[in-house]
Short mmCIF file of C-alpha atoms (C1' of nucleotides) in Angstrom, two decimals:
data_model
loop_
_atom_site.label_atom_id
_atom_site.label_comp_id
_atom_site.label_asym_id
_atom_site.label_seq_id
_atom_site.Cartn_x
_atom_site.Cartn_y
_atom_site.Cartn_z
CA MET A 232 -72.97 45.02 132.11
CA THR A 233 -75.00 46.43 134.95
CA ARG A 234 -74.42 45.29 138.50
CA LYS A 235 -77.96 44.01 138.69
CA LEU A 236 -77.39 41.77 135.72
CA GLU A 237 -74.12 40.55 137.16
CA THR A 238 -75.86 39.57 140.36
CA VAL A 239 -78.57 37.72 138.52
CA LEU A 240 -76.26 35.76 136.27
CA GLU A 241 -74.12 34.87 139.24
CA THR A 242 -77.15 33.53 141.09
CA LEU A 243 -78.20 31.63 138.00
CA LYS A 244 -74.89 29.79 137.95
CA GLY A 245 -75.71 28.27 141.30
CA THR A 246 -79.18 27.23 140.20
CA HIS A 247 -79.68 23.54 139.64
CA CYS A 248 -83.31 22.80 140.30
CA ALA A 249 -86.78 24.11 139.70
CA GLU A 250 -87.13 25.41 143.26
CA SER A 251 -84.11 27.66 143.12
CA LEU A 252 -85.35 28.95 139.79
CA GLN A 253 -88.56 29.91 141.53
CA SER A 254 -86.65 31.80 144.19
CA LEU A 255 -84.63 33.47 141.46
CA VAL A 256 -87.69 34.97 139.83
CA GLU A 257 -88.82 36.12 143.24
CA ASP A 258 -85.48 37.82 143.76
CA LEU A 259 -85.73 39.40 140.33
CA ARG A 260 -88.89 41.12 141.44
CA GLY A 261 -86.93 43.03 144.04
CA ILE A 262 -83.83 43.57 141.95
CA TYR A 263 -85.66 45.23 139.10
CA ASP A 264 -88.42 46.67 141.26
CA VAL A 265 -91.35 45.20 139.36
CA GLU A 266 -94.61 43.61 140.41
CA HIS A 267 -94.15 40.19 138.85
CA VAL A 268 -91.59 38.12 137.02
CA VAL A 269 -92.62 35.06 135.04
CA TYR A 270 -90.77 32.37 133.18
CA HIS A 271 -93.29 30.22 131.40
CA ALA A 272 -92.38 27.33 129.11
CA LEU A 273 -95.24 26.08 126.99
CA ASN A 274 -93.89 22.74 125.92
CA ILE A 275 -91.16 21.52 128.19
CA ALA A 276 -91.55 18.51 130.44
CA GLY A 277 -95.32 18.54 130.33
CA SER A 278 -96.85 21.92 129.88
CA PRO A 279 -96.93 24.29 131.50
CA TYR A 280 -93.54 24.53 133.13
CA ALA A 281 -93.23 27.76 135.00
CA ALA A 282 -91.48 29.82 137.64
CA LEU A 283 -93.61 32.79 138.54
CA THR A 284 -94.73 35.24 141.16
CA TYR A 285 -98.41 35.48 140.31
CA THR A 286 -100.85 34.52 143.02
CA ASN A 287 -102.00 30.92 143.08
CA GLU A 288 -105.61 32.03 142.62
CA TRP A 289 -104.81 33.72 139.37
CA VAL A 290 -102.69 30.84 138.10
CA ASP A 291 -105.40 28.31 138.92
CA ARG A 292 -107.98 30.48 137.28
CA TYR A 293 -105.78 30.90 134.24
CA ILE A 294 -105.18 27.20 133.82
CA GLU A 295 -108.71 26.17 134.63
CA GLU A 296 -110.28 28.39 132.03
CA ASP A 297 -107.46 27.82 129.57
CA LEU A 298 -106.94 31.55 129.28
CA GLY A 299 -103.75 30.98 127.35
CA ARG A 300 -105.98 30.39 124.36
CA ILE A 301 -107.29 33.95 124.40
CA ASP A 302 -104.37 35.68 126.10
CA PRO A 303 -103.06 38.13 123.50
CA VAL A 304 -99.64 38.00 125.11
CA ILE A 305 -99.21 34.32 124.32
CA GLN A 306 -100.99 34.46 120.99
CA THR A 307 -98.83 37.33 119.80
CA ALA A 308 -95.58 36.12 121.28
CA MET A 309 -95.92 32.85 119.42
CA ARG A 310 -95.58 34.70 116.15
CA ARG A 311 -92.97 37.24 117.11
CA PHE A 312 -89.24 37.32 117.50
CA HIS A 313 -88.97 40.69 119.22
CA PRO A 314 -89.98 41.33 122.77
CA LEU A 315 -93.45 42.79 123.09
CA ASP A 316 -94.92 45.50 125.23
CA TRP A 317 -98.39 44.65 126.51
CA LYS A 318 -99.78 48.06 125.82
CA ARG A 319 -99.06 47.71 122.12
CA LEU A 320 -100.91 44.46 121.84
CA ASP A 321 -104.27 44.03 120.21
CA TRP A 322 -106.74 43.74 123.08
CA THR A 323 -109.81 43.79 120.90
CA PRO A 324 -110.39 40.03 120.59
CA PRO A 325 -113.41 38.91 122.60
CA GLY A 326 -112.52 38.16 126.17
CA ALA A 327 -109.09 39.75 126.08
CA ARG A 328 -110.01 42.98 127.85
CA THR A 329 -112.08 41.08 130.38
CA MET A 330 -109.15 38.82 131.08
CA LEU A 331 -106.81 41.75 131.57
CA GLY A 332 -109.24 43.36 133.98
CA GLU A 333 -109.47 40.18 136.03
CA ALA A 334 -105.72 39.82 135.97
CA ILE A 335 -105.26 43.30 137.38
CA ALA A 336 -107.91 42.56 139.99
CA ASN A 337 -105.74 39.56 140.92
CA GLY A 338 -102.70 41.66 141.60
CA LEU A 339 -101.08 42.11 138.23
CA GLY A 340 -99.68 45.44 137.21
CA ASN A 341 -101.10 47.18 134.19
CA GLN A 342 -97.81 47.16 132.30
CA GLY A 343 -95.99 44.18 130.94
CA TYR A 344 -93.01 43.28 128.79
CA THR A 345 -92.69 39.79 127.39
CA LEU A 346 -89.80 38.13 125.57
CA PRO A 347 -90.33 35.01 123.50
CA ILE A 348 -87.57 32.39 123.64
CA ARG A 349 -87.16 29.36 121.42
CA GLY A 350 -85.15 26.21 121.90
CA PRO A 351 -83.71 23.80 119.35
CA ARG A 352 -86.73 21.54 119.17
CA GLY A 353 -89.25 24.32 119.19
CA GLN A 354 -89.26 24.53 122.98
CA PHE A 355 -91.06 27.78 123.46
CA ALA A 356 -91.04 29.94 126.56
CA LEU A 357 -92.06 33.39 127.64
CA PHE A 358 -90.22 35.63 130.03
CA THR A 359 -92.33 38.43 131.40
CA VAL A 360 -91.90 41.35 133.75
CA ASN A 361 -95.00 43.07 134.97
CA ALA A 362 -95.53 46.23 136.96
CA SER A 363 -97.91 49.01 137.78
CA ALA A 364 -96.68 52.17 136.17
CA ALA A 365 -97.61 55.08 133.99
CA ASP A 366 -96.82 54.62 130.32
CA ARG A 367 -93.99 57.10 130.39
CA SER A 368 -92.02 55.66 133.28
CA TRP A 369 -92.65 52.17 131.98
CA ASP A 370 -91.22 53.10 128.62
CA SER A 371 -88.03 54.38 130.16
CA PHE A 372 -87.82 51.27 132.31
CA THR A 373 -88.11 48.93 129.34
CA ALA A 374 -85.67 50.97 127.29
CA GLU A 375 -83.10 50.72 130.07
CA THR A 376 -83.68 47.10 130.94
CA ALA A 377 -84.42 45.50 127.59
CA GLN A 378 -80.94 44.09 127.11
CA ASP A 379 -80.68 42.80 130.64
CA LEU A 380 -83.97 41.04 130.18
CA MET A 381 -82.93 39.49 126.92
CA LEU A 382 -79.83 38.04 128.48
CA ILE A 383 -81.60 36.90 131.63
CA SER A 384 -84.40 35.24 129.70
CA HIS A 385 -81.91 33.33 127.62
CA PHE A 386 -79.84 32.20 130.54
CA ILE A 387 -82.92 31.05 132.39
CA HIS A 388 -84.14 29.10 129.41
CA GLN A 389 -80.72 27.58 129.03
CA LYS A 390 -80.83 26.58 132.67
CA VAL A 391 -84.27 25.06 132.32
CA LEU A 392 -83.19 23.00 129.36
CA GLU A 393 -80.32 21.76 131.50
CA ILE A 394 -82.47 21.04 134.54
CA GLU A 395 -85.05 19.20 132.49
CA ASN A 396 -82.11 17.68 130.65
CA VAL A 397 -83.63 18.08 127.27
CA GLU A 398 -81.20 16.00 125.32
CA GLU A 399 -79.61 17.39 122.25
CA LYS A 400 -79.18 13.91 120.93
CA ALA A 401 -78.87 13.37 117.24
CA PRO A 402 -81.36 11.19 115.45
CA GLY A 403 -79.89 7.71 114.88
CA ARG A 404 -78.40 8.48 111.50
CA GLU A 405 -78.52 11.57 109.39
CA LEU A 406 -80.96 11.61 106.56
CA SER A 407 -79.63 11.36 103.03
CA PRO A 408 -80.31 14.24 100.61
CA ARG A 409 -82.97 12.27 98.80
CA GLU A 410 -84.68 11.42 102.05
CA ARG A 411 -84.71 15.06 103.01
CA ASP A 412 -86.07 16.07 99.63
CA THR A 413 -88.77 13.50 100.01
CA LEU A 414 -89.80 14.69 103.44
CA HIS A 415 -89.65 18.25 102.27
CA PHE A 416 -92.15 17.67 99.50
CA LEU A 417 -94.29 15.51 101.73
CA ALA A 418 -94.41 18.43 104.15
CA LEU A 419 -95.64 20.59 101.32
CA GLY A 420 -98.59 18.30 100.88
CA TYR A 421 -97.65 16.44 97.72
CA GLY A 422 -98.37 12.78 97.20
CA ARG A 423 -95.84 10.11 96.42
CA ALA A 424 -96.67 10.06 92.72
CA GLN A 425 -96.24 13.82 92.35
CA ILE A 426 -93.02 13.90 94.30
CA ALA A 427 -91.59 11.01 92.34
CA ASP A 428 -92.47 12.86 89.18
CA ARG A 429 -90.89 16.08 90.36
CA LEU A 430 -87.71 14.36 91.48
CA GLY A 431 -87.62 12.44 88.23
CA ILE A 432 -87.60 9.01 89.81
CA SER A 433 -90.05 6.16 89.96
CA GLU A 434 -92.68 6.09 92.63
CA HIS A 435 -91.25 2.86 93.95
CA THR A 436 -87.88 4.43 94.47
CA LEU A 437 -89.51 7.28 96.25
CA ARG A 438 -91.24 4.85 98.53
CA VAL A 439 -87.90 3.49 99.57
CA TYR A 440 -86.87 6.98 100.67
CA VAL A 441 -90.04 7.57 102.60
CA ASP A 442 -89.60 4.23 104.32
CA SER A 443 -85.95 4.71 105.18
CA ALA A 444 -86.57 8.25 106.43
CA ARG A 445 -89.42 6.96 108.53
CA PHE A 446 -87.19 4.24 109.90
CA LYS A 447 -84.32 6.59 110.71
CA LEU A 448 -86.59 9.02 112.50
CA GLY A 449 -88.39 6.27 114.33
CA ALA A 450 -91.67 7.46 112.88
CA LEU A 451 -94.86 5.47 112.54
CA ASN A 452 -95.92 6.93 109.23
CA ALA A 453 -95.10 9.69 106.77
CA THR A 454 -97.03 12.33 108.69
CA HIS A 455 -95.17 11.48 111.86
CA ALA A 456 -91.85 11.58 110.07
CA VAL A 457 -92.64 15.01 108.69
CA ALA A 458 -93.64 16.27 112.13
CA VAL A 459 -90.40 14.97 113.64
CA ALA A 460 -88.30 16.35 110.83
CA VAL A 461 -89.91 19.78 110.99
CA SER A 462 -89.67 20.07 114.74
CA SER A 463 -86.04 18.93 114.68
CA GLY A 464 -85.17 21.50 112.08
CA ILE A 465 -84.14 18.81 109.61
CA ILE A 466 -86.45 20.30 107.02
CA PHE A 467 -87.90 23.76 106.70
CA PRO A 468 -91.32 23.67 105.03
CA MET B 66 -72.87 47.74 128.13
CA THR B 67 -69.50 48.01 126.48
CA ARG B 68 -68.74 50.85 124.14
CA LYS B 69 -68.13 48.39 121.33
CA LEU B 70 -71.59 46.98 121.74
CA GLU B 71 -73.09 50.43 121.86
CA THR B 72 -71.44 51.30 118.56
CA VAL B 73 -72.68 48.15 116.93
CA LEU B 74 -76.27 48.49 118.05
CA GLU B 75 -76.27 52.11 116.97
CA THR B 76 -75.07 51.14 113.51
CA LEU B 77 -77.65 48.42 113.36
CA LYS B 78 -80.41 50.95 113.90
CA GLY B 79 -79.46 52.66 110.67
CA THR B 80 -79.39 49.39 108.77
CA HIS B 81 -82.24 48.85 106.34
CA CYS B 82 -80.96 46.62 103.59
CA ALA B 83 -78.86 43.55 102.99
CA GLU B 84 -75.89 45.59 101.74
CA SER B 85 -75.53 47.62 104.91
CA LEU B 86 -75.79 44.41 106.89
CA GLN B 87 -72.87 43.12 104.91
CA SER B 88 -70.84 46.19 105.75
CA LEU B 89 -71.84 45.82 109.38
CA VAL B 90 -70.32 42.36 109.65
CA GLU B 91 -67.20 43.71 107.97
CA ASP B 92 -67.04 46.45 110.57
CA LEU B 93 -67.55 43.93 113.33
CA ARG B 94 -64.38 42.20 112.22
CA GLY B 95 -62.41 45.29 113.12
CA ILE B 96 -64.36 46.19 116.22
CA TYR B 97 -63.84 42.85 117.89
CA ASP B 98 -60.52 42.13 116.24
CA VAL B 99 -61.40 38.77 114.76
CA GLU B 100 -60.71 37.12 111.45
CA HIS B 101 -64.27 36.61 110.25
CA VAL B 102 -67.84 37.43 111.19
CA VAL B 103 -70.72 35.52 109.69
CA TYR B 104 -74.46 35.81 109.87
CA HIS B 105 -75.96 32.86 108.08
CA ALA B 106 -79.69 32.19 107.87
CA LEU B 107 -80.56 28.71 106.67
CA ASN B 108 -84.17 29.19 105.72
CA ILE B 109 -85.00 32.82 105.13
CA ALA B 110 -85.89 34.19 101.72
CA GLY B 111 -84.42 31.29 99.81
CA SER B 112 -81.50 29.68 101.52
CA PRO B 113 -78.87 30.53 102.17
CA TYR B 114 -79.22 34.12 103.23
CA ALA B 115 -75.95 35.42 104.55
CA ALA B 116 -73.74 38.35 105.41
CA LEU B 117 -70.19 37.21 105.80
CA THR B 118 -66.53 37.97 105.42
CA TYR B 119 -65.28 34.65 104.11
CA THR B 120 -63.58 34.68 100.74
CA ASN B 121 -65.76 34.05 97.72
CA GLU B 122 -63.70 31.02 96.82
CA TRP B 123 -64.46 29.36 100.10
CA VAL B 124 -68.14 30.25 99.99
CA ASP B 125 -68.48 28.91 96.46
CA ARG B 126 -66.67 25.78 97.41
CA TYR B 127 -68.84 25.38 100.48
CA ILE B 128 -72.08 25.76 98.55
CA GLU B 129 -70.97 23.71 95.60
CA GLU B 130 -70.04 20.70 97.64
CA ASP B 131 -72.89 21.22 100.07
CA LEU B 132 -70.44 21.20 102.94
CA GLY B 133 -73.19 22.32 105.29
CA ARG B 134 -74.25 18.70 105.32
CA ILE B 135 -71.06 17.57 106.99
CA ASP B 136 -70.07 20.78 108.75
CA PRO B 137 -70.16 19.91 112.46
CA VAL B 138 -70.82 23.55 113.29
CA ILE B 139 -74.16 23.54 111.50
CA GLN B 140 -75.06 19.99 112.43
CA THR B 141 -74.43 20.66 116.11
CA ALA B 142 -75.90 24.14 116.22
CA MET B 143 -79.18 22.84 114.86
CA ARG B 144 -79.67 20.84 118.03
CA ARG B 145 -78.32 23.29 120.56
CA PHE B 146 -79.57 26.31 122.36
CA HIS B 147 -76.27 27.47 123.82
CA PRO B 148 -73.52 29.03 121.80
CA LEU B 149 -70.85 26.58 120.80
CA ASP B 150 -67.11 26.75 120.67
CA TRP B 151 -65.66 25.05 117.62
CA LYS B 152 -62.90 23.37 119.52
CA ARG B 153 -65.39 21.48 121.64
CA LEU B 154 -67.19 20.08 118.67
CA ASP B 155 -66.98 16.52 117.51
CA TRP B 156 -64.68 16.60 114.50
CA THR B 157 -64.50 12.85 114.08
CA PRO B 158 -67.25 12.43 111.45
CA PRO B 159 -65.81 11.57 108.06
CA GLY B 160 -64.87 14.63 106.10
CA ALA B 161 -65.13 17.05 108.99
CA ARG B 162 -61.42 17.36 109.69
CA THR B 163 -60.67 17.59 106.01
CA MET B 164 -63.19 20.36 105.66
CA LEU B 165 -61.70 22.28 108.57
CA GLY B 166 -58.26 21.95 107.05
CA GLU B 167 -59.46 23.32 103.73
CA ALA B 168 -61.30 26.09 105.50
CA ILE B 169 -58.15 27.17 107.28
CA ALA B 170 -56.26 26.98 104.00
CA ASN B 171 -58.91 29.37 102.66
CA GLY B 172 -58.23 31.99 105.28
CA LEU B 173 -60.30 30.93 108.24
CA GLY B 174 -58.93 31.12 111.72
CA ASN B 175 -58.62 27.96 113.75
CA GLN B 176 -60.96 29.16 116.46
CA GLY B 177 -64.67 29.79 116.16
CA TYR B 178 -67.67 30.64 118.28
CA THR B 179 -71.16 30.16 116.89
CA LEU B 180 -74.53 31.19 118.27
CA PRO B 181 -77.73 29.58 117.03
CA ILE B 182 -80.75 31.87 116.65
CA ARG B 183 -84.33 30.88 116.05
CA GLY B 184 -87.28 32.86 114.77
CA PRO B 185 -91.00 32.36 115.30
CA ARG B 186 -91.53 30.08 112.32
CA GLY B 187 -88.39 28.11 112.84
CA GLN B 188 -86.27 30.59 110.92
CA PHE B 189 -82.85 29.41 111.88
CA ALA B 190 -79.63 31.35 111.66
CA LEU B 191 -76.06 31.12 112.84
CA PHE B 192 -73.89 33.97 114.00
CA THR B 193 -70.23 33.13 114.02
CA VAL B 194 -67.00 34.85 114.92
CA ASN B 195 -63.80 33.25 113.79
CA ALA B 196 -60.18 34.00 114.53
CA SER B 197 -56.68 32.62 114.69
CA ALA B 198 -55.66 32.30 118.30
CA ALA B 199 -54.27 30.01 120.92
CA ASP B 200 -56.83 28.20 122.99
CA ARG B 201 -56.12 30.24 126.07
CA SER B 202 -56.49 33.70 124.61
CA TRP B 203 -59.53 32.54 122.66
CA ASP B 204 -61.17 31.34 125.84
CA SER B 205 -60.72 34.66 127.52
CA PHE B 206 -62.00 36.42 124.42
CA THR B 207 -65.19 34.37 124.29
CA ALA B 208 -65.75 34.74 128.02
CA GLU B 209 -65.53 38.50 127.71
CA THR B 210 -67.52 38.84 124.55
CA ALA B 211 -70.18 36.16 124.89
CA GLN B 212 -72.92 38.49 126.02
CA ASP B 213 -72.15 41.10 123.41
CA LEU B 214 -72.35 38.44 120.78
CA MET B 215 -75.63 37.13 122.04
CA LEU B 216 -77.17 40.56 121.86
CA ILE B 217 -75.65 41.38 118.49
CA SER B 218 -76.76 38.11 116.98
CA HIS B 219 -80.31 38.68 118.12
CA PHE B 220 -80.46 42.23 116.89
CA ILE B 221 -79.09 41.21 113.52
CA HIS B 222 -81.60 38.42 113.19
CA GLN B 223 -84.35 40.81 114.18
CA LYS B 224 -83.15 43.20 111.52
CA VAL B 225 -83.04 40.49 108.89
CA LEU B 226 -86.59 39.44 109.68
CA GLU B 227 -87.58 43.07 109.21
CA ILE B 228 -85.63 43.50 105.99
CA GLU B 229 -87.03 40.33 104.51
CA ASN B 230 -90.35 41.36 106.04
CA VAL B 231 -91.16 37.95 107.31
CA GLU B 232 -94.77 38.51 108.22
CA GLU B 233 -95.98 37.65 111.64
CA LYS B 234 -99.45 37.24 110.27
CA ALA B 235 -101.89 34.95 111.97
CA PRO B 236 -103.38 32.04 110.07
CA GLY B 237 -106.81 32.94 108.69
CA ARG B 238 -108.69 31.71 111.72
CA GLU B 239 -107.51 30.08 114.88
CA LEU B 240 -107.94 26.37 115.17
CA SER B 241 -110.54 25.02 117.55
CA PRO B 242 -109.38 22.83 120.47
CA ARG B 243 -110.62 19.69 118.78
CA GLU B 244 -108.80 20.57 115.62
CA ARG B 245 -105.60 21.12 117.54
CA ASP B 246 -106.00 17.83 119.39
CA THR B 247 -106.52 16.10 116.10
CA LEU B 248 -103.42 17.58 114.52
CA HIS B 249 -101.45 16.86 117.64
CA PHE B 250 -102.21 13.17 117.53
CA LEU B 251 -101.73 13.05 113.80
CA ALA B 252 -98.28 14.53 114.35
CA LEU B 253 -97.55 11.71 116.77
CA GLY B 254 -98.20 9.22 114.01
CA TYR B 255 -101.53 7.80 115.09
CA GLY B 256 -104.17 6.79 112.58
CA ARG B 257 -107.60 8.35 112.48
CA ALA B 258 -109.27 5.34 114.02
CA GLN B 259 -106.94 5.42 117.00
CA ILE B 260 -107.29 9.15 117.47
CA ALA B 261 -111.06 8.97 117.24
CA ASP B 262 -110.98 6.26 119.84
CA ARG B 263 -108.74 8.23 122.15
CA LEU B 264 -110.83 11.37 121.82
CA GLY B 265 -113.97 9.34 122.32
CA ILE B 266 -115.62 10.37 119.09
CA SER B 267 -116.52 8.65 115.86
CA GLU B 268 -114.01 8.43 113.09
CA HIS B 269 -116.25 10.45 110.85
CA THR B 270 -116.38 13.30 113.31
CA LEU B 271 -112.66 13.21 113.51
CA ARG B 272 -112.50 13.47 109.77
CA VAL B 273 -114.43 16.68 109.93
CA TYR B 274 -111.78 18.11 112.23
CA VAL B 275 -108.97 17.05 109.99
CA ASP B 276 -110.73 18.59 107.03
CA SER B 277 -111.54 21.87 108.74
CA ALA B 278 -108.03 22.17 110.14
CA ARG B 279 -106.68 21.47 106.70
CA PHE B 280 -108.94 24.12 105.24
CA LYS B 281 -108.04 26.74 107.84
CA LEU B 282 -104.35 26.17 107.37
CA GLY B 283 -104.66 26.09 103.61
CA ALA B 284 -103.16 22.62 103.54
CA LEU B 285 -103.49 20.04 100.82
CA ASN B 286 -103.64 17.02 103.11
CA ALA B 287 -103.18 15.95 106.70
CA THR B 288 -99.42 15.70 106.41
CA HIS B 289 -99.24 19.22 105.05
CA ALA B 290 -101.50 20.52 107.78
CA VAL B 291 -99.30 18.93 110.43
CA ALA B 292 -96.19 20.42 108.88
CA VAL B 293 -97.75 23.89 108.84
CA ALA B 294 -99.07 23.56 112.37
CA VAL B 295 -95.76 22.36 113.75
CA SER B 296 -93.71 25.03 112.03
CA SER B 297 -96.15 27.73 113.14
CA GLY B 298 -95.95 26.60 116.74
CA ILE B 299 -99.67 25.81 116.80
CA ILE B 300 -98.89 22.33 118.04
CA PHE B 301 -95.86 20.92 119.80
CA PRO B 302 -95.28 17.30 118.88
"C1'" DC C 243 -133.66 36.22 116.42
"C1'" DC C 244 -130.50 34.88 113.20
"C1'" DT C 245 -125.93 33.99 111.74
"C1'" DG C 246 -121.92 31.61 112.36
"C1'" DC C 247 -118.96 28.50 114.57
"C1'" DC C 248 -118.16 24.37 117.11
"C1'" DC C 249 -119.24 19.69 118.05
"C1'" DT C 250 -121.36 15.38 116.75
"C1'" DC C 251 -122.78 11.43 113.47
"C1'" DG C 252 -123.44 8.61 108.75
"C1'" DC C 253 -122.47 6.02 103.70
"C1'" DA C 254 -120.22 5.06 99.20
"C1'" DG C 255 -116.52 5.33 96.14
"C1'" DT C 256 -111.71 6.40 94.64
"C1'" DT C 257 -107.01 7.13 95.63
"C1'" DT C 258 -103.12 6.74 98.26
"C1'" DC C 259 -100.27 4.59 101.71
"C1'" DG C 260 -97.83 0.95 103.87
"C1'" DG C 261 -96.25 -4.05 104.45
"C1'" DG C 262 -94.24 -7.82 102.23
"C1'" DG C 263 -91.33 -9.56 98.95
"C1'" DG C 264 -87.25 -8.68 95.47
"C1'" DA C 265 -82.52 -6.83 92.54
"C1'" DG C 266 -78.79 -4.09 90.60
"C1'" DT C 267 -75.24 0.03 90.32
"C1'" DT C 268 -72.20 3.41 92.15
"C1'" DG C 269 -68.89 5.30 95.36
"C1'" DA C 270 -66.59 6.02 99.49
"C1'" DA C 271 -64.52 4.08 103.89
"C1'" DG C 272 -62.07 0.64 106.23
"C1'" DC D 238 -61.12 -5.84 98.18
"C1'" DT D 239 -64.76 -6.01 100.90
"C1'" DT D 240 -68.34 -3.76 103.16
"C1'" DC D 241 -71.74 -0.52 103.67
"C1'" DA D 242 -74.71 3.31 102.49
"C1'" DA D 243 -76.99 5.63 99.00
"C1'" DC D 244 -79.56 5.49 94.85
"C1'" DT D 245 -82.28 3.29 91.41
"C1'" DC D 246 -86.06 -0.02 89.70
"C1'" DC D 247 -90.12 -3.73 89.98
"C1'" DC D 248 -94.55 -6.66 91.77
"C1'" DC D 249 -98.97 -7.63 94.76
"C1'" DC D 250 -102.49 -6.47 98.00
"C1'" DG D 251 -104.98 -5.00 102.12
"C1'" DA D 252 -105.67 -1.10 104.88
"C1'" DA D 253 -105.80 3.34 105.40
"C1'" DA D 254 -106.78 8.09 103.84
"C1'" DC D 255 -109.25 11.46 100.93
"C1'" DT D 256 -113.67 12.96 98.12
"C1'" DG D 257 -118.45 14.08 97.92
"C1'" DC D 258 -122.93 13.68 99.54
"C1'" DG D 259 -125.54 14.33 103.78
"C1'" DA D 260 -127.77 15.56 108.90
"C1'" DG D 261 -128.70 17.85 113.55
"C1'" DG D 262 -127.92 20.30 118.36
"C1'" DG D 263 -125.61 23.86 121.22
"C1'" DC D 264 -123.85 28.25 122.25
"C1'" DA D 265 -122.16 33.03 121.51
"C1'" DG D 266 -122.26 37.60 119.23
"C1'" DG D 267 -124.49 41.10 116.43
#
DNA sequence: CCTGCCCTCGCAGTTTCGGGGGAGTTGAAG
DNA sequence: CTTCAACTCCCCCGAAACTGCGAGGGCAGG
């Protein structure tokens, strides 16, 4: 473990609020000698939840024009498990290049490295370091620092989940196997009649399962129940 | 970075199939001097996908009786972001203690440390090390090794996603903002009339959004579309 | 300029869903 | 032995959702 990493994790232990998280990312900028450091959670405690070093102008601009919708970093990170290097992204979509140009004009470096992080209920965050550098020196930087960044990003996310006390509460009762089967097939788009047929039971029986699953999950209807079940990892569609 | 970790990550680079992954977890047993090492993906390429060192008897038993349903390790890990130590789990649920006893009778150690890992489409896996040890020495082991394990677990999961070539393909087209809004509210359990009202549009217009979202996602009905959207991270309910 | 996408609105008819009632068996836990 | 949860089956009916047919305006990219 590098000394830098040690320092960071130590600081993180003493972090118990959003403000000190903000100062942590500012410190990280100096520690790793980069232009910007960003922790950006897309769906925690009212999006967006963030600790970042970008200028306010750029952040306002970004939010105002909803640039997240065309930002290739976000769009790509949502579908990836690995960290991603900005220069390997697809910048061809309309508006992407323009956005990058404006970003750089607003003080961003030309290089970036972003790690996607995912929580138990689909809480999704990005951890990004950004700097101005030539490709070659940036490559050696990322190669050296990749593991530090992975650990830091996870510990920060962990801390955020704690701060925002995202409960890890269980749903009232567990679902029974039949209830899970039912939700599973519902999530695949089948109707009650078809599912009942496939499970070899009467449609009325199946309805009982849908109802009890709905009740246990506190859902208003089948669609809601499926959404809850999928996002809680109860079923995998 | 410890030398152990270096060795492991190096080996992992040369890993390109499920068999070599299996031998990697066997090696890990020796490298970290533990009883068992398990990588267990719950929803990749037909569940369960696993590389593990448990005895076949125990695995068969586990699958046959669907012990995953009562195993506190799995049940808890599904709702947690942090790694979890088995001895801090809640073993009171009916059958849990019994199961642990049988597990130990089948060659498991009494101590365990499990890390949950999540992929972009909700691919969920567990990485577990298991050993026989007194609480005290186990605690110092986990404290020392926690970061190694976090990195190893992530690299293994990454490798598995590659091996099983889980595509990171985008859905055909992106959803429009209205379509996403619509799915979002559907996922919250509201009816079309209510959503139309909230969005300030006619119910018929809303229907067009539901239909086009359904079409873009290749879904059979609204419930299916919501399930796809939630599991793809397009919406966060 | 035209194509394509996004946003908006409408009717009629069929199917499915959800609310409201029931009832009986098994099996495991207390 | 009782209790409780899970699993199975049945009815009626109103309210939703889905199907299939339309229509037009606005705005961007090729």
